[in-house]
CSV table of C-alpha atoms and ligand atoms in Angstrom, one decimal:
chain,number,residue,atom,x,y,z
E,1,MET,CA,-10.8,0.0,12.5
E,2,THR,CA,-7.4,-0.2,14.2
E,3,LEU,CA,-4.2,1.3,12.8
E,4,GLN,CA,-2.3,-1.8,13.9
E,5,GLY,CA,1.0,-2.2,12.0
E,6,LYS,CA,0.7,1.2,10.2
E,7,HIS,CA,3.8,3.4,10.1
E,8,ILE,CA,2.9,7.1,10.3
E,9,VAL,CA,5.4,10.0,9.9
E,10,LEU,CA,3.9,12.9,11.8
E,11,GLY,CA,5.3,16.2,10.6
E,12,ILE,CA,5.0,19.2,13.0
E,13,SER,CA,5.7,22.8,12.0
E,14,GLY,CA,5.8,26.0,14.0
E,15,SER,CA,2.3,26.9,14.9
E,16,ILE,CA,0.6,27.3,18.2
E,17,ALA,CA,-1.5,24.3,17.1
E,18,ALA,CA,1.7,22.2,17.6
E,19,TYR,CA,0.4,21.5,21.1
E,20,LYS,CA,-2.4,19.5,19.6
E,21,ALA,CA,0.1,17.3,17.8
E,22,ALA,CA,0.9,15.6,21.1
E,23,SER,CA,-2.7,14.5,21.5
E,24,LEU,CA,-2.8,13.5,17.8
E,25,ALA,CA,0.4,11.3,18.3
E,26,ARG,CA,-1.2,9.8,21.4
E,27,LEU,CA,-4.5,9.0,19.6
E,28,LEU,CA,-2.6,7.4,16.6
E,29,ILE,CA,-0.5,5.3,18.9
E,30,LYS,CA,-3.5,4.2,21.0
E,31,SER,CA,-5.1,3.0,17.7
E,32,GLY,CA,-2.1,0.8,17.0
E,33,ALA,CA,0.1,2.9,14.7
E,34,GLU,CA,3.8,3.4,15.0
E,35,VAL,CA,4.6,7.1,14.9
E,36,GLN,CA,7.8,8.9,13.9
E,37,ILE,CA,7.8,12.6,14.5
E,38,VAL,CA,9.7,15.0,12.2
E,39,MET,CA,9.7,18.6,13.3
E,40,THR,CA,10.8,21.9,11.8
E,41,PRO,CA,13.2,24.0,13.9
E,42,SER,CA,10.3,26.4,14.8
E,43,GLY,CA,8.0,23.5,15.7
E,44,LYS,CA,10.4,22.9,18.6
E,45,GLU,CA,9.6,26.4,19.9
E,46,PHE,CA,6.0,25.4,20.5
E,47,ILE,CA,6.4,21.9,21.8
E,48,THR,CA,9.4,20.1,23.1
E,49,PRO,CA,10.8,17.0,21.4
E,50,VAL,CA,11.1,15.4,24.8
E,51,THR,CA,7.3,15.4,25.2
E,52,LEU,CA,6.9,13.9,21.8
E,53,SER,CA,9.6,11.3,21.9
E,54,ALA,CA,8.2,10.2,25.3
E,55,LEU,CA,4.8,9.7,23.7
E,56,THR,CA,6.0,7.9,20.6
E,57,GLY,CA,8.9,6.0,22.1
E,58,LYS,CA,11.2,7.2,19.2
E,59,PRO,CA,13.6,10.0,19.1
E,60,VAL,CA,12.2,13.0,17.3
E,61,VAL,CA,13.9,13.8,13.9
E,62,SER,CA,14.5,17.4,13.3
E,63,GLU,CA,18.1,18.1,12.2
E,64,PHE,CA,19.9,16.7,9.2
E,65,PHE,CA,22.7,15.5,11.5
E,66,THR,CA,22.9,14.5,15.1
E,67,ALA,CA,25.0,17.3,16.6
E,68,ASN,CA,27.2,15.1,18.9
E,69,ASP,CA,28.2,12.4,16.5
E,70,GLY,CA,27.4,13.7,13.0
E,71,THR,CA,25.0,10.8,12.2
E,72,TRP,CA,23.0,11.7,9.1
E,73,HIS,CA,19.2,11.2,9.4
E,74,SER,CA,17.9,9.6,6.3
E,75,HIS,CA,14.7,11.3,5.0
E,76,VAL,CA,14.8,8.7,2.2
E,77,ASP,CA,14.5,5.8,4.7
E,78,LEU,CA,11.5,7.5,6.3
E,79,GLY,CA,10.0,7.9,2.9
E,80,GLN,CA,10.2,4.1,2.4
E,81,TRP,CA,9.2,3.2,6.0
E,82,ALA,CA,5.9,5.2,6.1
E,83,ASP,CA,2.4,4.1,5.1
E,84,LEU,CA,1.3,7.7,5.6
E,85,MET,CA,2.8,11.1,6.2
E,86,LEU,CA,0.6,13.4,8.2
E,87,ILE,CA,1.7,17.1,8.5
E,88,ALA,CA,-0.2,18.6,11.4
E,89,PRO,CA,0.0,21.5,11.9
E,90,ALA,CA,1.2,22.7,8.6
E,91,THR,CA,2.0,26.5,8.7
E,92,ALA,CA,1.6,28.9,5.7
E,93,SER,CA,5.4,28.8,5.4
E,94,SER,CA,5.6,25.0,5.3
E,95,LEU,CA,2.8,24.9,2.7
E,96,GLY,CA,4.8,27.3,0.6
E,97,LYS,CA,8.0,25.3,0.9
E,98,MET,CA,6.2,22.0,0.1
E,99,ALA,CA,4.4,23.5,-2.9
E,100,ASN,CA,7.6,24.9,-4.3
E,101,GLY,CA,10.3,22.4,-3.3
E,102,VAL,CA,12.2,24.6,-0.8
E,103,ALA,CA,13.9,21.7,1.0
E,104,ASP,CA,15.7,23.6,3.7
E,105,ASN,CA,14.6,21.5,6.7
E,106,MET,CA,14.1,17.9,7.6
E,107,LEU,CA,10.3,18.0,7.4
E,108,ILE,CA,10.4,19.3,3.8
E,109,THR,CA,13.1,16.8,2.6
E,110,THR,CA,11.1,14.0,4.2
E,111,TYR,CA,8.0,15.3,2.5
E,112,MET,CA,9.8,15.4,-0.9
E,113,SER,CA,11.2,11.8,-0.5
E,114,MET,CA,7.8,10.4,0.7
E,115,LYS,CA,6.7,7.2,-1.1
E,116,ALA,CA,3.5,7.1,1.0
E,117,PRO,CA,0.4,9.3,0.6
E,118,VAL,CA,0.6,12.6,2.4
E,119,MET,CA,-2.1,14.4,4.4
E,120,ILE,CA,-1.8,18.0,5.4
E,121,ALA,CA,-3.7,19.8,8.2
E,122,PRO,CA,-3.0,23.5,7.8
E,123,ALA,CA,-3.1,25.9,10.8
E,124,MET,CA,-2.8,29.6,10.7
E,125,ASP,CA,-4.4,32.9,11.4
E,126,LEU,CA,-7.6,33.7,9.3
E,127,ASP,CA,-5.9,36.4,7.2
E,128,MET,CA,-3.0,34.2,6.3
E,129,PHE,CA,-5.4,31.4,5.5
E,130,ALA,CA,-7.4,33.7,3.3
E,131,HIS,CA,-4.3,35.0,1.4
E,132,PRO,CA,-4.2,34.1,-2.3
E,133,SER,CA,-0.7,32.6,-1.9
E,134,THR,CA,-2.1,30.1,0.7
E,135,HIS,CA,-4.9,29.1,-1.7
E,136,ARG,CA,-2.5,28.8,-4.6
E,137,ASN,CA,-0.1,26.6,-2.5
E,138,LEU,CA,-3.0,24.4,-1.3
E,139,ASP,CA,-4.2,24.0,-4.9
E,140,LEU,CA,-0.7,23.0,-6.0
E,141,LEU,CA,-0.4,20.5,-3.1
E,142,ARG,CA,-3.8,19.0,-4.1
E,143,SER,CA,-2.5,18.7,-7.7
E,144,TYR,CA,0.5,16.7,-6.4
E,145,GLY,CA,-2.1,14.2,-4.9
E,146,ASN,CA,-1.8,15.3,-1.3
E,147,ILE,CA,-4.9,15.2,0.8
E,148,ILE,CA,-5.7,18.5,2.6
E,149,ILE,CA,-7.6,18.3,5.9
E,150,GLU,CA,-9.3,21.7,5.8
E,151,PRO,CA,-8.9,23.8,8.9
E,152,ALA,CA,-12.0,24.5,11.0
E,153,ALA,CA,-13.6,27.9,11.7
E,154,GLY,CA,-13.6,29.1,15.2
E,155,GLU,CA,-11.7,31.2,17.7
E,156,LEU,CA,-8.0,31.4,16.8
E,157,ALA,CA,-5.0,31.9,19.0
E,158,SER,CA,-5.1,35.6,18.0
E,159,HIS,CA,-8.7,35.7,19.5
E,160,LEU,CA,-9.9,36.5,16.0
E,161,ILE,CA,-12.7,34.3,14.8
E,162,GLY,CA,-12.5,32.7,11.4
E,163,LYS,CA,-11.1,29.8,9.3
E,164,GLY,CA,-7.6,28.7,10.1
E,165,ARG,CA,-7.8,26.6,13.2
E,166,MET,CA,-6.2,23.1,12.8
E,167,GLU,CA,-8.8,20.4,12.7
E,168,GLU,CA,-9.2,18.7,16.1
E,169,PRO,CA,-7.0,15.6,16.7
E,170,GLU,CA,-10.1,13.3,17.0
E,171,ASN,CA,-11.3,14.4,13.6
E,172,ILE,CA,-7.9,14.0,12.0
E,173,LEU,CA,-7.8,10.5,13.5
E,174,LYS,CA,-11.1,9.8,11.9
E,175,VAL,CA,-9.9,10.9,8.4
E,176,VAL,CA,-6.8,8.7,8.8
E,177,LYS,CA,-8.8,5.7,9.8
E,178,GLU,CA,-11.3,6.2,6.9
E,179,PHE,CA,-8.3,6.5,4.5
E,180,PHE,CA,-6.9,3.2,5.7
E,181,ALA,CA,-10.3,1.5,5.7
E,182,GLU,CA,-10.7,2.3,2.0
E,183,LYS,CA,-7.4,0.7,1.3
E,184,GLN,CA,-8.5,-2.6,3.0
E,185,THR,CA,-9.1,-4.2,-0.4
E,186,LEU,CA,-8.1,-7.6,0.9
E,187,ALA,CA,-10.1,-7.6,4.1
E,188,GLY,CA,-11.4,-11.0,5.0
E,189,LYS,CA,-9.0,-12.8,2.7
E,190,LYS,CA,-6.4,-15.3,3.8
E,191,ILE,CA,-3.3,-15.6,1.7
E,192,LEU,CA,-0.4,-18.0,1.7
E,193,ILE,CA,3.0,-16.7,0.7
E,194,THR,CA,6.2,-18.7,0.3
E,195,ALA,CA,9.4,-16.7,0.4
E,196,GLY,CA,13.2,-16.9,0.6
E,197,PRO,CA,15.6,-19.8,-0.3
E,198,THR,CA,15.6,-23.3,1.1
E,199,HIS,CA,18.7,-24.9,2.6
E,200,GLU,CA,19.2,-28.6,1.8
E,201,LYS,CA,21.4,-30.1,4.4
E,202,ILE,CA,24.6,-32.0,3.5
E,203,ASP,CA,26.0,-32.5,7.0
E,204,PRO,CA,25.7,-30.5,10.3
E,205,VAL,CA,27.7,-27.6,8.9
E,206,ARG,CA,26.9,-27.5,5.2
E,207,PHE,CA,24.0,-27.1,2.9
E,208,ILE,CA,23.0,-26.4,-0.7
E,209,GLY,CA,21.2,-23.1,-1.0
E,210,ASN,CA,20.7,-20.1,-3.4
E,211,TYR,CA,21.0,-16.4,-3.3
E,212,SER,CA,17.3,-15.5,-2.6
E,213,SER,CA,17.0,-12.9,0.1
E,214,GLY,CA,13.3,-13.2,0.7
E,215,LYS,CA,12.8,-9.4,0.0
E,216,MET,CA,10.1,-9.8,-2.7
E,217,GLY,CA,8.1,-12.3,-0.6
E,218,PHE,CA,8.3,-10.1,2.5
E,219,ALA,CA,7.2,-7.1,0.5
E,220,LEU,CA,4.2,-9.1,-0.8
E,221,ALA,CA,3.4,-10.2,2.8
E,222,GLU,CA,3.6,-6.7,4.2
E,223,GLU,CA,1.4,-5.3,1.4
E,224,CYS,CA,-1.2,-8.0,1.6
E,225,ALA,CA,-1.4,-7.5,5.4
E,226,SER,CA,-1.6,-3.8,5.2
E,227,ARG,CA,-4.6,-4.2,2.8
E,228,GLY,CA,-6.3,-6.2,5.5
E,229,ALA,CA,-5.5,-9.8,4.5
E,230,GLU,CA,-4.5,-12.5,7.0
E,231,VAL,CA,-1.1,-13.7,5.7
E,232,ILE,CA,0.6,-17.0,6.3
E,233,LEU,CA,4.2,-16.5,5.4
E,234,VAL,CA,6.2,-19.7,5.0
E,235,VAL,CA,9.7,-18.7,4.8
E,236,GLY,CA,13.1,-20.3,4.4
E,237,PRO,CA,16.3,-19.1,6.2
E,238,VAL,CA,16.5,-15.3,5.8
E,239,SER,CA,17.6,-12.5,8.0
E,240,LEU,CA,14.5,-10.4,7.4
E,241,LYS,CA,12.0,-9.5,10.1
E,242,THR,CA,8.2,-9.2,9.9
E,243,ALA,CA,6.4,-6.5,11.9
E,244,HIS,CA,2.8,-6.6,10.8
E,245,PRO,CA,0.4,-8.3,13.2
E,246,ASN,CA,-1.7,-9.8,10.4
E,247,ILE,CA,1.3,-11.9,9.3
E,248,LYS,CA,1.7,-15.4,10.8
E,249,ARG,CA,5.2,-16.5,10.0
E,250,ILE,CA,6.2,-20.1,9.7
E,251,ASP,CA,10.0,-20.5,9.5
E,252,VAL,CA,11.3,-23.6,7.7
E,253,GLU,CA,14.7,-24.7,6.5
E,254,SER,CA,14.3,-27.3,3.7
E,255,ALA,CA,12.1,-27.7,0.7
E,256,GLU,CA,10.4,-30.7,2.3
E,257,GLU,CA,9.5,-28.6,5.4
E,258,MET,CA,8.2,-25.7,3.2
E,259,TYR,CA,6.1,-28.3,1.3
E,260,GLN,CA,4.6,-29.7,4.5
E,261,ALA,CA,3.7,-26.3,5.9
E,262,SER,CA,2.3,-25.0,2.5
E,263,VAL,CA,0.2,-28.1,1.9
E,264,GLU,CA,-1.2,-27.9,5.4
E,265,GLU,CA,-2.1,-24.2,5.2
E,266,PHE,CA,-3.3,-24.0,1.5
E,267,PRO,CA,-6.8,-25.5,1.9
E,268,THR,CA,-8.1,-22.7,4.2
E,269,THR,CA,-6.7,-19.9,2.0
E,270,ASP,CA,-8.1,-17.8,-0.8
E,271,ALA,CA,-4.9,-17.5,-2.7
E,272,ALA,CA,-1.2,-18.5,-2.6
E,273,ILE,CA,1.7,-16.5,-4.0
E,274,LEU,CA,4.7,-18.8,-4.4
E,275,CYS,CA,7.7,-16.5,-4.3
E,276,ALA,CA,10.2,-18.9,-2.7
E,277,ALA,CA,13.3,-20.0,-4.5
E,278,VAL,CA,12.8,-23.7,-3.6
E,279,ALA,CA,15.8,-26.0,-4.2
E,280,ASP,CA,15.0,-28.5,-6.9
E,281,TYR,CA,17.2,-31.1,-5.4
E,282,ARG,CA,18.5,-32.3,-2.1
E,283,PRO,CA,21.4,-34.6,-1.2
E,284,ALA,CA,20.2,-38.2,-1.2
E,285,GLU,CA,22.0,-38.7,2.1
E,286,GLN,CA,22.5,-36.3,5.0
E,287,TYR,CA,25.5,-37.0,7.1
E,288,ASN,CA,25.3,-36.9,10.9
E,289,GLU,CA,29.0,-36.1,11.1
E,290,LYS,CA,30.9,-33.4,9.3
E,291,VAL,CA,32.2,-34.8,6.0
E,292,LYS,CA,36.0,-35.0,6.2
E,293,ARG,CA,38.3,-33.8,3.4
E,294,GLU,CA,39.8,-36.8,1.6
E,295,LYS,CA,42.1,-37.1,-1.3
E,296,GLY,CA,40.4,-37.1,-4.7
E,297,ASP,CA,36.9,-36.1,-5.8
E,298,LEU,CA,33.8,-36.2,-3.7
E,299,SER,CA,30.4,-36.9,-5.3
E,300,LEU,CA,27.1,-36.0,-3.9
E,301,THR,CA,24.0,-37.7,-5.2
E,302,LEU,CA,21.0,-35.4,-5.5
E,303,VAL,CA,17.4,-36.4,-5.5
E,304,PRO,CA,14.5,-34.2,-6.6
E,305,ASN,CA,12.4,-32.2,-4.1
E,306,LYS,CA,8.6,-32.0,-4.4
E,307,ASP,CA,7.3,-29.2,-6.5
E,308,ILE,CA,5.2,-27.2,-4.0
E,309,ALA,CA,3.5,-25.1,-6.7
E,310,ALA,CA,2.5,-28.1,-8.8
E,311,SER,CA,1.2,-29.9,-5.6
E,312,LEU,CA,-0.9,-26.9,-4.7
E,313,GLY,CA,-2.0,-26.6,-8.3
E,314,LYS,CA,-3.4,-30.2,-8.0
E,315,MET,CA,-5.2,-29.3,-4.7
E,316,LYS,CA,-6.6,-26.0,-6.0
E,317,LYS,CA,-10.4,-25.7,-5.5
E,318,GLU,CA,-12.9,-23.4,-7.3
E,319,GLY,CA,-12.3,-19.8,-6.2
E,320,GLN,CA,-8.7,-20.3,-5.1
E,321,LEU,CA,-5.9,-18.5,-6.9
E,322,LEU,CA,-2.4,-19.6,-7.5
E,323,VAL,CA,0.4,-17.2,-8.4
E,324,GLY,CA,3.9,-18.5,-9.2
E,325,PHE,CA,7.2,-16.9,-10.0
E,326,ALA,CA,9.7,-17.7,-12.7
E,327,LEU,CA,13.3,-16.6,-12.8
E,328,GLU,CA,14.7,-17.5,-16.2
E,329,THR,CA,18.0,-16.9,-17.9
E,330,ASN,CA,16.8,-17.8,-21.4
E,331,ASN,CA,13.5,-18.3,-23.4
E,332,GLU,CA,11.8,-16.5,-20.5
E,333,GLU,CA,8.3,-16.2,-21.8
E,334,ALA,CA,8.0,-19.6,-23.4
E,335,ASN,CA,9.3,-21.3,-20.2
E,336,ALA,CA,7.0,-19.2,-18.0
E,337,ILE,CA,4.0,-20.1,-20.0
E,338,LYS,CA,4.9,-23.8,-19.8
E,339,LYS,CA,5.1,-23.5,-16.0
E,340,ILE,CA,1.6,-22.0,-15.9
E,341,GLU,CA,0.2,-25.2,-17.5
E,342,LYS,CA,2.5,-27.7,-15.7
E,343,LYS,CA,1.7,-26.3,-12.3
E,344,ASN,CA,-1.9,-25.2,-12.9
E,345,LEU,CA,-1.2,-21.6,-12.0
E,346,ASP,CA,-3.5,-18.6,-12.6
E,347,TYR,CA,-0.7,-16.2,-13.1
E,348,ILE,CA,3.1,-16.3,-13.3
E,349,VAL,CA,5.3,-13.4,-12.4
E,350,LEU,CA,8.4,-13.4,-14.6
E,351,ASN,CA,11.5,-11.8,-13.4
E,352,SER,CA,14.6,-11.9,-15.4
E,353,LEU,CA,18.3,-12.0,-14.3
E,354,ASN,CA,19.0,-10.1,-17.6
E,355,ASP,CA,17.6,-6.8,-16.1
E,356,SER,CA,20.0,-4.8,-14.0
E,357,GLY,CA,18.6,-4.0,-10.5
E,358,ALA,CA,16.2,-6.9,-10.7
E,359,GLY,CA,16.1,-10.2,-8.9
E,360,PHE,CA,18.0,-11.7,-5.9
E,361,GLN,CA,19.2,-9.4,-3.1
E,362,TYR,CA,18.2,-6.1,-4.8
E,363,ASP,CA,15.6,-3.7,-3.3
E,364,THR,CA,14.2,-3.2,-6.7
E,365,ASN,CA,12.6,-5.6,-9.2
E,366,LYS,CA,11.3,-5.5,-12.8
E,367,VAL,CA,8.6,-8.0,-13.6
E,368,SER,CA,6.1,-9.1,-16.2
E,369,ILE,CA,2.9,-10.8,-15.3
E,370,ILE,CA,1.4,-13.5,-17.6
E,371,ASN,CA,-2.0,-14.9,-17.1
E,372,LYS,CA,-3.2,-18.4,-18.0
E,373,ASN,CA,-4.3,-17.2,-21.4
E,374,GLY,CA,-0.8,-16.1,-22.1
E,375,VAL,CA,-1.6,-12.4,-21.9
E,376,ARG,CA,1.5,-10.5,-20.7
E,377,LYS,CA,1.8,-7.2,-18.9
E,378,ASP,CA,5.2,-5.6,-18.5
E,379,PHE,CA,6.1,-3.3,-15.5
E,380,GLU,CA,8.9,-0.8,-15.0
E,381,LEU,CA,11.8,-1.3,-12.6
E,382,LYS,CA,10.4,-0.3,-9.2
E,383,SER,CA,11.0,-0.8,-5.4
E,384,LYS,CA,9.9,-4.3,-4.3
E,385,LYS,CA,7.1,-2.6,-2.3
E,386,ASP,CA,5.7,-1.1,-5.4
E,387,VAL,CA,6.2,-4.3,-7.4
E,388,ALA,CA,4.2,-6.1,-4.6
E,389,SER,CA,1.4,-3.6,-5.0
E,390,ASP,CA,1.3,-4.2,-8.8
E,391,ILE,CA,1.3,-7.9,-8.4
E,392,ILE,CA,-1.6,-7.8,-5.9
E,393,ASN,CA,-3.6,-5.3,-8.1
E,394,GLU,CA,-3.0,-7.5,-11.2
E,395,THR,CA,-3.7,-10.9,-9.7
E,396,LEU,CA,-5.7,-10.8,-6.4
E,397,ILE,CA,-7.9,-7.7,-6.8
E,398,LYS,CA,-9.4,-8.4,-10.2
C,1,C5P,O1,10.0,-24.7,-11.9
C,1,C5P,P1,10.5,-23.5,-11.3
C,1,C5P,O2,11.3,-23.7,-10.0
C,1,C5P,O3,11.2,-22.5,-12.2
C,1,C5P,O4,9.1,-22.7,-10.8
C,1,C5P,C1,9.1,-21.6,-10.1
C,1,C5P,C2,7.8,-21.5,-9.3
C,1,C5P,O5,7.5,-22.7,-8.7
C,1,C5P,C3,8.0,-20.5,-8.2
C,1,C5P,O6,6.7,-19.9,-7.9
C,1,C5P,C4,8.5,-21.4,-7.0
C,1,C5P,O7,8.2,-20.8,-5.8
C,1,C5P,C5,7.7,-22.6,-7.3
C,1,C5P,N1,8.3,-23.9,-6.9
C,1,C5P,C6,7.8,-24.6,-5.8
C,1,C5P,N2,8.4,-25.8,-5.4
C,1,C5P,C7,9.5,-26.2,-6.1
C,1,C5P,C8,10.1,-25.5,-7.1
C,1,C5P,C9,9.5,-24.3,-7.5
C,1,C5P,O8,6.8,-24.2,-5.2
C,1,C5P,N3,10.1,-27.4,-5.6
């Protein structure tokens, strides 16, 4: 199993075991992960940020602000970026702060803003490890859903022998790999996703488009890929980037190009999620020269584009799943249900422009998922990453 495409925040606190964090970072990177180090001030006493940033290729984050220019380091962004936070070594002091919300350094604020699962590998002397406060803190951290990588028994830095030694980097790597392997719920599946708007050309400088940013489709693509699926992302003009190696991206401009690419790719896939805001019409004529301003009105004749969802619905074979989206301004549910039938979908994801924070351009979305029997499930307003996870759990994993 590789960690290709995985984003890991590696938190290092001030223990002698911090030297092992360098090997751990190296092993994670060699397995394909991208690693961002966050250190406590005392972590830096044990291993230099220079060593770590040279290994990871990223500046180490440690202070709330960069001293020379006052740039603020956003722990919130790291919380969104990561697929996993791994705190190794975690000292007794850091365990106590994490358990009790004492957010006085960058590692703890990052921990408290973390959206991804957290693994903690404690390291301390045997008496500190045996202290009831350490056990109480570890129990609290477990109750928050954190995964504790128990320290090993053996000779400690103090030359005493007992439990408290941070687990060896090779074994921590194994735990990380097993954790991601369990999450590979879409391994072996191939999924087509359409995303973004389409641009329907009027002349060399103008087009008809819409406000779709592509964010929802990209979140779906990233989530499917991180669960092990091979993703074909057919995407209209957007400014977003894809990073995951399991995503094959096909950039298109018009609805016709999106149709051609989708129809070609669909037969070899297990499912298609049609998230794109496809233009329903295009200008009947495309001008080769820029249309000049004239006196009086200018009329454009529009002709309908092909409906990609309906076309894939006709092509759909036994075992293939089709998930559509509906963005409605009125009679949402009735219109969405009609679309399920008309396009032969298995599910439709309904998002409404009536909900604040949901829809085009936002980083959050609020959806309802309706199946072909008309059964509806409503979800809360969430980040598009979490909405993507709900959509996948509700439609592809069943
Ligand atoms: O009919 P309406 O455009 O509201 O349907 C929305 C659903 O159909 C979305 O899943 C969208 O991606 C898809 N669609 C399509 N091709 C079109 C129009 C919509 O695939 N030409």
